[in-house]
mmCIF file of C-alpha atoms and ligand atoms in Angstrom:
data_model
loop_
_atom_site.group_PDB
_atom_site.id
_atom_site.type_symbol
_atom_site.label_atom_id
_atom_site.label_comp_id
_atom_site.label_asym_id
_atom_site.label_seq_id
_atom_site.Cartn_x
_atom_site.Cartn_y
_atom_site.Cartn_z
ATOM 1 C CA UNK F 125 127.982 108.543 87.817
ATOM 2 C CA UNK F 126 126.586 105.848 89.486
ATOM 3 C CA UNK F 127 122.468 104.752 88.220
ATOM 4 C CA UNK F 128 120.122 103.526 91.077
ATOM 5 C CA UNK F 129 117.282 101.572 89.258
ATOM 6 C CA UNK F 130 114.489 101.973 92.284
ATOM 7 C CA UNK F 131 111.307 100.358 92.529
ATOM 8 C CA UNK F 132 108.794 103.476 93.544
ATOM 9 C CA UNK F 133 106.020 100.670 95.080
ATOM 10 C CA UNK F 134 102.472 100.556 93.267
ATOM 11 C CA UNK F 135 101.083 104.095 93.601
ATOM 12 C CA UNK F 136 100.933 105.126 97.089
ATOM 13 C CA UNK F 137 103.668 107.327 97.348
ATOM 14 C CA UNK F 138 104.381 106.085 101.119
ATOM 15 C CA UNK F 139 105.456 103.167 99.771
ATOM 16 C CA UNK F 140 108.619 104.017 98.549
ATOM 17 C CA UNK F 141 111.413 102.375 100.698
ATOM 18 C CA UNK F 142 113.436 104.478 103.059
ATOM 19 C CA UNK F 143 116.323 103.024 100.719
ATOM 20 C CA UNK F 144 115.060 104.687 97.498
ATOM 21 C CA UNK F 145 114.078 107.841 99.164
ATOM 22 C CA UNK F 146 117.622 108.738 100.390
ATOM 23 C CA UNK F 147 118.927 108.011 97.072
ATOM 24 C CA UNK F 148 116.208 110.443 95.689
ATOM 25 C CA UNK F 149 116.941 112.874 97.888
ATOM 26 C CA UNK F 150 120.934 112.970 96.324
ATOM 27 C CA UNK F 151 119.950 112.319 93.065
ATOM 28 C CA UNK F 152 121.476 114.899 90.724
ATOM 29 C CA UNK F 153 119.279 113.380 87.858
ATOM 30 C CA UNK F 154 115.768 111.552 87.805
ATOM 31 C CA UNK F 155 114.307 109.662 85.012
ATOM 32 C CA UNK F 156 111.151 108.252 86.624
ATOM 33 C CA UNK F 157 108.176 106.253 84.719
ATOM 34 C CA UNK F 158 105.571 108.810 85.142
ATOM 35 C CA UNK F 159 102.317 106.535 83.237
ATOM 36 C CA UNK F 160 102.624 104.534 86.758
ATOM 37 C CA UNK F 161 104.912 106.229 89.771
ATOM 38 C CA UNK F 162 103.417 108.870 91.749
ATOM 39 C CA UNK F 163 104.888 112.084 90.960
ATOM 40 C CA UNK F 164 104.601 112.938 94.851
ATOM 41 C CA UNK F 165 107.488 111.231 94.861
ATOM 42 C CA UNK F 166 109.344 113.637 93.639
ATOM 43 C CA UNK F 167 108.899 116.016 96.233
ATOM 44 C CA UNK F 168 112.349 114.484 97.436
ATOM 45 C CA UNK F 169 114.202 115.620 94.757
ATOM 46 C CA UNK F 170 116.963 118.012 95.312
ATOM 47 C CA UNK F 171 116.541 121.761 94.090
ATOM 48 C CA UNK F 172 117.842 121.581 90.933
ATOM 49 C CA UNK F 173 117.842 118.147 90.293
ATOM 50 C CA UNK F 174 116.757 117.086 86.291
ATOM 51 C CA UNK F 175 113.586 115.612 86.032
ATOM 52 C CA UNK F 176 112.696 113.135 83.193
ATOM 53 C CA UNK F 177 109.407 111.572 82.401
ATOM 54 C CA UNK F 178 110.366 107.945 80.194
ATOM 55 C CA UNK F 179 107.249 107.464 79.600
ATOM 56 C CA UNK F 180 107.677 109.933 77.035
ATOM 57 C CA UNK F 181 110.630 108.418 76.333
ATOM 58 C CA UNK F 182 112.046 105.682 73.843
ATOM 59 C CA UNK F 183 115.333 103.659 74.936
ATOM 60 C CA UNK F 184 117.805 105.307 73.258
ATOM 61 C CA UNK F 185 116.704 108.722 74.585
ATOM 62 C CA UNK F 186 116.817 107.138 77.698
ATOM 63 C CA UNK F 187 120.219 106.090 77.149
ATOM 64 C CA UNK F 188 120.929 109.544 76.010
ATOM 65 C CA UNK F 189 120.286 110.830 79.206
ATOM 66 C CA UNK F 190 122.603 108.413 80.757
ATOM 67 C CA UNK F 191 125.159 109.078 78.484
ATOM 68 C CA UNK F 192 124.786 112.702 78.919
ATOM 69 C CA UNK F 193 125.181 112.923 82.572
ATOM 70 C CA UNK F 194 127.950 110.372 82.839
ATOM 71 C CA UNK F 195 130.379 112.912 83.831
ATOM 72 C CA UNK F 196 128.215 115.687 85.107
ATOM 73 C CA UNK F 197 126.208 113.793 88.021
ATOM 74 C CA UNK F 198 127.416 111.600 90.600
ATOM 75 C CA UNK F 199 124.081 109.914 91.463
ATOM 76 C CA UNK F 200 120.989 109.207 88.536
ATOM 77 C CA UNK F 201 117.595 107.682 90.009
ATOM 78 C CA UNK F 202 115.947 105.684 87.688
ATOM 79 C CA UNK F 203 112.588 105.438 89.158
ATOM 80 C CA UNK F 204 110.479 102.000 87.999
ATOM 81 C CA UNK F 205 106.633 101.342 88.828
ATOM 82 C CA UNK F 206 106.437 98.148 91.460
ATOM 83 C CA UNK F 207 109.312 96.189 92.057
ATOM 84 C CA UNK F 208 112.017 96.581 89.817
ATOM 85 C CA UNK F 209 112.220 92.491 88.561
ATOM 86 C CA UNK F 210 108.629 92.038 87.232
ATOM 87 C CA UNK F 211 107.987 93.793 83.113
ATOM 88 C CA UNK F 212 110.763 97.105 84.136
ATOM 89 C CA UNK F 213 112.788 96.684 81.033
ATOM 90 C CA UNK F 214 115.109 96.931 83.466
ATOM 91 C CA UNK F 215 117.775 94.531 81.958
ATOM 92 C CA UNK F 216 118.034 96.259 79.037
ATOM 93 C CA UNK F 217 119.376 99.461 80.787
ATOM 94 C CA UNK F 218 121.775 97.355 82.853
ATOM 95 C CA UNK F 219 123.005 95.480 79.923
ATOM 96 C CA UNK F 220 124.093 98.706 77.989
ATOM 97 C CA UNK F 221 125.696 100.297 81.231
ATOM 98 C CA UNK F 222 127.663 97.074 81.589
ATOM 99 C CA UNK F 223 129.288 97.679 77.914
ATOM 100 C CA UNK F 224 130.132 100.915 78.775
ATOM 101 C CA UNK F 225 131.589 99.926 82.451
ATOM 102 C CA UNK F 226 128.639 102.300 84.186
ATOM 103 C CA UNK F 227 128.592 101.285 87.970
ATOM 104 C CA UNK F 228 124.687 100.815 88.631
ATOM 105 C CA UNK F 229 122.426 99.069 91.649
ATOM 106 C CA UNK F 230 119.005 97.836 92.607
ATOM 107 C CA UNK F 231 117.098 98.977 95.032
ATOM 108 C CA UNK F 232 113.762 97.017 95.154
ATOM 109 C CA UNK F 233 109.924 98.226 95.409
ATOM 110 C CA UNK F 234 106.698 96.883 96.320
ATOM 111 C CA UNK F 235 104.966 95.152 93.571
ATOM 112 C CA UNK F 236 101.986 95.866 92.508
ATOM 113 C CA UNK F 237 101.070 92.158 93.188
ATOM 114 C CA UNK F 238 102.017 92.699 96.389
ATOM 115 C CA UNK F 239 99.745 95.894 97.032
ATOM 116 C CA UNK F 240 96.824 94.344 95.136
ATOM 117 C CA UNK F 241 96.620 91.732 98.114
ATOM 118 C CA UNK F 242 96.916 94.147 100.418
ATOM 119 C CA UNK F 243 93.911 95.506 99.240
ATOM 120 C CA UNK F 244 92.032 91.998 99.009
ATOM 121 C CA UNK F 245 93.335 91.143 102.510
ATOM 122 C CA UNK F 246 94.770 87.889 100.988
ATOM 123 C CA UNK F 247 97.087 85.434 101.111
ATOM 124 C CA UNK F 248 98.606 83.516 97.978
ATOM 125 C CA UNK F 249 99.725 80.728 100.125
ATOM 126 C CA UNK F 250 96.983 78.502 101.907
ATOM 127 C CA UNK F 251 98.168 75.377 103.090
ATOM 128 C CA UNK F 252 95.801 72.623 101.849
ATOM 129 C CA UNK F 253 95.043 74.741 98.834
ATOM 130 C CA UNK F 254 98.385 76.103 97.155
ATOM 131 C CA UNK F 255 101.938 76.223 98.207
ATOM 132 C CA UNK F 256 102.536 78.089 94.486
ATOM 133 C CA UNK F 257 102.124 81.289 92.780
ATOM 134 C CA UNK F 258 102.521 82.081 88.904
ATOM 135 C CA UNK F 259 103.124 85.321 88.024
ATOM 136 C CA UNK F 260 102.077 86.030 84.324
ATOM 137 C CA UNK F 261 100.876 88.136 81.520
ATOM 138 C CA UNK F 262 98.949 86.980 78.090
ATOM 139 C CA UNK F 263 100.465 87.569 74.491
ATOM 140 C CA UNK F 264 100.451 91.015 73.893
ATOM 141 C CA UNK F 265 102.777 93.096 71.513
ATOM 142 C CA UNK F 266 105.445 90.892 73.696
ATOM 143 C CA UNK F 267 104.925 87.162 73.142
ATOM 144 C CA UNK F 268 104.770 84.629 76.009
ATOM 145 C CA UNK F 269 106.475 81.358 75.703
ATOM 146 C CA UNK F 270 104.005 78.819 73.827
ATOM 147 C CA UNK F 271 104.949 76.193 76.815
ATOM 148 C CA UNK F 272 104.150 79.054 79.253
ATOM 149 C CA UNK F 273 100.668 79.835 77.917
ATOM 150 C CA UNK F 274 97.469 80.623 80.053
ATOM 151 C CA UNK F 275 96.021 77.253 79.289
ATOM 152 C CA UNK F 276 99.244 75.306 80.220
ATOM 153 C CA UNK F 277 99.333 77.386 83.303
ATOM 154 C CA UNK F 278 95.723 77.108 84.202
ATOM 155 C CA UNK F 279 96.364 73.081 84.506
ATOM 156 C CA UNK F 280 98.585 73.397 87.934
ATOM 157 C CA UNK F 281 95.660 74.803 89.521
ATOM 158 C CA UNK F 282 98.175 77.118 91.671
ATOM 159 C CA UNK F 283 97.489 80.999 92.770
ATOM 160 C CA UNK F 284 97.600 82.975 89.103
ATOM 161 C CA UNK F 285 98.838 86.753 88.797
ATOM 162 C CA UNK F 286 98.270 88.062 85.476
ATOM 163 C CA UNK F 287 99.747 91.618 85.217
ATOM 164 C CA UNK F 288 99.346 93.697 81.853
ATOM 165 C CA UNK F 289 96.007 91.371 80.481
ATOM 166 C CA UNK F 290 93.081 93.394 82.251
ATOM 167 C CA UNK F 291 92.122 94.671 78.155
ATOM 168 C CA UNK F 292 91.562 90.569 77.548
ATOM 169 C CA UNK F 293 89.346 89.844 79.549
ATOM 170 C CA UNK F 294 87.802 87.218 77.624
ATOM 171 C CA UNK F 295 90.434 85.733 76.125
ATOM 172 C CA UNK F 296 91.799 85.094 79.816
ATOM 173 C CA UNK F 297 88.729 83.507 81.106
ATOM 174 C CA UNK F 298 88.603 81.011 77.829
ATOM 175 C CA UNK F 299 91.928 79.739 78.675
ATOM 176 C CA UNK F 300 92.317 79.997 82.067
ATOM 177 C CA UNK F 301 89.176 77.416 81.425
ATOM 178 C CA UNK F 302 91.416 74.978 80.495
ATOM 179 C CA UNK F 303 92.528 74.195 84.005
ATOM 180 C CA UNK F 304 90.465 75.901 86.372
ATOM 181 C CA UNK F 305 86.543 75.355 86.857
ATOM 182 C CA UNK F 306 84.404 78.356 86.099
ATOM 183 C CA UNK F 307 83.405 78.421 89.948
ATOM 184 C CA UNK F 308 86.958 79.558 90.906
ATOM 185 C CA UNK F 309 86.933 83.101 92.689
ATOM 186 C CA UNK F 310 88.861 85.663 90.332
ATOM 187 C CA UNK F 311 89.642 89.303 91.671
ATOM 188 C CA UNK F 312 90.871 92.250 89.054
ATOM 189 C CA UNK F 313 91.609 95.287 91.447
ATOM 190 C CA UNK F 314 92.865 98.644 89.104
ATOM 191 C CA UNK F 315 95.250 101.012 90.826
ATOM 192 C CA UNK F 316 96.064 99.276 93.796
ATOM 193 C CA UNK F 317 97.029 101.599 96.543
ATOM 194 C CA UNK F 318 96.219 104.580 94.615
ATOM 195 C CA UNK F 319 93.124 106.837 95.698
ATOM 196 C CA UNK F 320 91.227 105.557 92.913
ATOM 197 C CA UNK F 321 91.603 101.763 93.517
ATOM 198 C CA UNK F 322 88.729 99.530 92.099
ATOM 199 C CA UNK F 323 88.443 96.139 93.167
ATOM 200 C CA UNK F 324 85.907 93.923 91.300
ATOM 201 C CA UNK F 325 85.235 90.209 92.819
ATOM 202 C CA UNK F 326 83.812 87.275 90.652
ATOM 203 C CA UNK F 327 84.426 83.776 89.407
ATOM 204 C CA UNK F 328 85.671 82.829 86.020
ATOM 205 C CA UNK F 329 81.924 82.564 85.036
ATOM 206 C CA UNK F 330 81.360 86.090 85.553
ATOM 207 C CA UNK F 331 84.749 88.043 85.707
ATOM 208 C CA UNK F 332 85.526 89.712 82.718
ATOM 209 C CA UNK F 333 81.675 90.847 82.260
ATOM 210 C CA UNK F 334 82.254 92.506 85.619
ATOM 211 C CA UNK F 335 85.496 94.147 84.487
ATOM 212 C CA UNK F 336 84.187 95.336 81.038
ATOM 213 C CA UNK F 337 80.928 96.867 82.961
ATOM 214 C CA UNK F 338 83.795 99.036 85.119
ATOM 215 C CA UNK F 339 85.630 100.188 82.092
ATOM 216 C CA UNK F 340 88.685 98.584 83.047
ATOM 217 C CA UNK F 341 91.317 97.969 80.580
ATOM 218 C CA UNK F 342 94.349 98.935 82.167
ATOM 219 C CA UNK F 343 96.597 99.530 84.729
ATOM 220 C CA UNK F 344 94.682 96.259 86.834
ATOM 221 C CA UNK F 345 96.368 92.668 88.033
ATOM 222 C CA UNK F 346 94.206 89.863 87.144
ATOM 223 C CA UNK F 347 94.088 87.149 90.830
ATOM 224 C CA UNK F 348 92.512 83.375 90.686
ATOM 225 C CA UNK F 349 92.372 80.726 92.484
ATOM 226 C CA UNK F 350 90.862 79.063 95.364
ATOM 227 C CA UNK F 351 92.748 80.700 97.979
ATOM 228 C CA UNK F 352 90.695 83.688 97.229
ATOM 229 C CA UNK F 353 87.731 81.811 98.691
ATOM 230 C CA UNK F 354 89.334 82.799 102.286
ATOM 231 C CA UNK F 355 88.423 79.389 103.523
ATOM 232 C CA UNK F 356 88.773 75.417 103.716
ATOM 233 C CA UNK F 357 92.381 75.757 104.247
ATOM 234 C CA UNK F 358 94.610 74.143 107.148
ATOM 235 C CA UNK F 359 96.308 75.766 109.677
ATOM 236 C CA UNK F 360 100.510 76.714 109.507
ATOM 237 C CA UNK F 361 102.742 74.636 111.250
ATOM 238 C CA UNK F 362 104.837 77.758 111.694
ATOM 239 C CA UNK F 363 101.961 78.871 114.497
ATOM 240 C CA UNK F 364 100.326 75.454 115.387
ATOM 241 C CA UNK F 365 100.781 74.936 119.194
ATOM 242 C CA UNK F 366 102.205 71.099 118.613
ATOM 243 C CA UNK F 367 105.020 71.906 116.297
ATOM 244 C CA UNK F 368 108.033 72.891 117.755
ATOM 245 C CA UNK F 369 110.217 76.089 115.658
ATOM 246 C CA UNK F 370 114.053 77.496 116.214
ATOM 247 C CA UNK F 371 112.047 79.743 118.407
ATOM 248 C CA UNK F 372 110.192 78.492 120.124
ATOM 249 C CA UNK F 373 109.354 74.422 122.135
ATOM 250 C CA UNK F 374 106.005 72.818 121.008
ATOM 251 C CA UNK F 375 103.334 72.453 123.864
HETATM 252 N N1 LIG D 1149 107.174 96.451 87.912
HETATM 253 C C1 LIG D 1149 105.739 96.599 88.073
HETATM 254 C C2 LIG D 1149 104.962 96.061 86.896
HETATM 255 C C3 LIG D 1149 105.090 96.927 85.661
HETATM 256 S S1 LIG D 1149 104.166 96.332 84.295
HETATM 257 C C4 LIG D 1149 105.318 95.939 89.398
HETATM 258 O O1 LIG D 1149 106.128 95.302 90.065
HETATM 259 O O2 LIG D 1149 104.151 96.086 89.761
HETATM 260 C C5 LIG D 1149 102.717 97.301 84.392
HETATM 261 C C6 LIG D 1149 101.558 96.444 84.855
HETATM 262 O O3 LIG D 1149 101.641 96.275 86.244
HETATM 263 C C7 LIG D 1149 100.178 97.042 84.633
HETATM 264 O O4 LIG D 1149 99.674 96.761 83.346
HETATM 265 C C8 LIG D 1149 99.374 96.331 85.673
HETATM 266 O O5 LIG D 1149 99.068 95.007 85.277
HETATM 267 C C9 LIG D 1149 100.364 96.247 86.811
HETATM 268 N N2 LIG D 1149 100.245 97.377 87.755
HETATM 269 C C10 LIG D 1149 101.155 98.333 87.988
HETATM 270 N N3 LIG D 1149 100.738 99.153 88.979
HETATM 271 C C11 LIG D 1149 99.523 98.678 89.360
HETATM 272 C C12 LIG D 1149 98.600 99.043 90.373
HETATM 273 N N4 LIG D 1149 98.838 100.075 91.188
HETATM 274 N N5 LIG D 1149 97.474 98.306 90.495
HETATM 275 C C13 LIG D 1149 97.234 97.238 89.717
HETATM 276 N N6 LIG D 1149 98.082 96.836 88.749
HETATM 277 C C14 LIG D 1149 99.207 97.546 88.590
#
């Protein structure tokens, strides 16, 4: 048996890569994260294939699974929400197939990041603004790294993604305070790329008031910065008439 960890994309089903839909289309075995992946996706599967919901699921069931099918099937899909490198757990799985010599592979997904600012039409780059983004969470039941919290982060000033902290609202403003000013543009959009997406625009002034009035609380990326002001930044070199590329002479 041979385990495919795939990233499904953020919700819209469509944005599964060609990659991971072949690979659900063999799969003898699917163990998908159903509180975030579209089940549409599943309309891939193979007659017959075994279906598995983890997120009614602990590890070690999960593992059972594996274990169970480690002579019976020759390909296992296990499906992730996003990208497969940002909070999948992923390691974890990969770890305990390396003890036991299972061959595995990654095939990657679109973040949820990623679809968010598709939705906001944005950038995370400006040049003149930020050349940086930090991708981050708060303290939850899994603890952040002292040196890595909010208020140490808030001090570079760069692009901030805060996955899995729409429920602290509050508590993200107050330290994000501690770098930014409360006039910087924060966006909080809730099931990006699904058919009920919410986005919900502010500043750090009025952000989290806006989010609690929409009853968000989950399943929602947190965005600040200045580049979400759309404006006041300088043009790329990679398109600027004067500079020259690989590709192409300067004029
Ligand atoms: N691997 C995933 C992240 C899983 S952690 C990825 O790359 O996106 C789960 C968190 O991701 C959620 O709490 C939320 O912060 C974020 N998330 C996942 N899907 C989302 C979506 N469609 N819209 C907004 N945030 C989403």
């Amino acid at each position: 048996m041979k385990i495919y960890f795939i990233g499904a994309g953020a919700g819209n089903p469509e944005q599964l890569t060609i990659q991971g839909m072949k690979i659900i289309k063999k799969a003898d075995v699917i163990i998908y994260a159903g509180s975030l992946v579209n089940k549409d996706i599943l309309k891939y599967a193979k007659q017959g294939a075994k279906i598995y919901n983890s997120a009614k699921m602990n590890i070690n069931e999960i593992r059972d699974v594996y274990a169970k099918y480690r002579k019976k099937a020759e390909i296992l899909a296990r499906v992730h929400t996003g990208d497969t490198s940002l909070y999948s757990a992923m390691q974890e799985q990969m770890a305990w197939c390396d003890t036991r010599g299972i061959e595995y592979e990654v095939i990657p997904g679109v973040s949820s990041f990623c679809a968010a600012c598709a939705s906001l039409k944005q950038e995370l780059t400006l040049s003149g603004i930020t050349q940086t983004v930090i991708i981050t969470r708060i303290s939850g039941k899994t603890k952040v790294p002292s040196r890595e919290n909010l208020k140490n982060l808030a001090k570079i000033k760069a692009t901030l993604i805060i996955f899995l902290s729409a429920g602290h609202m509050e508590r993200v403003v107050r330290n994000l305070l501690h770098g930014y000013s409360r006039k910087t543009p924060a966006a909080v959009v809730y099931k990006a790329s699904w058919p009920d997406e919410k986005i919900i625009k502010g500043t750090l002034t009025d952000i989290a008031d806006k989010v609690k009035e929409a009853q968000i609380t989950r399943q929602a990326l947190i965005v600040v910065g200045d580049v979400l002001k759309k404006k006041n930044f300088q043009l790329s070199k990679l398109y600027n008439r004067e500079y020259s590329t690989m590709y192409r002479k300067a004029k």
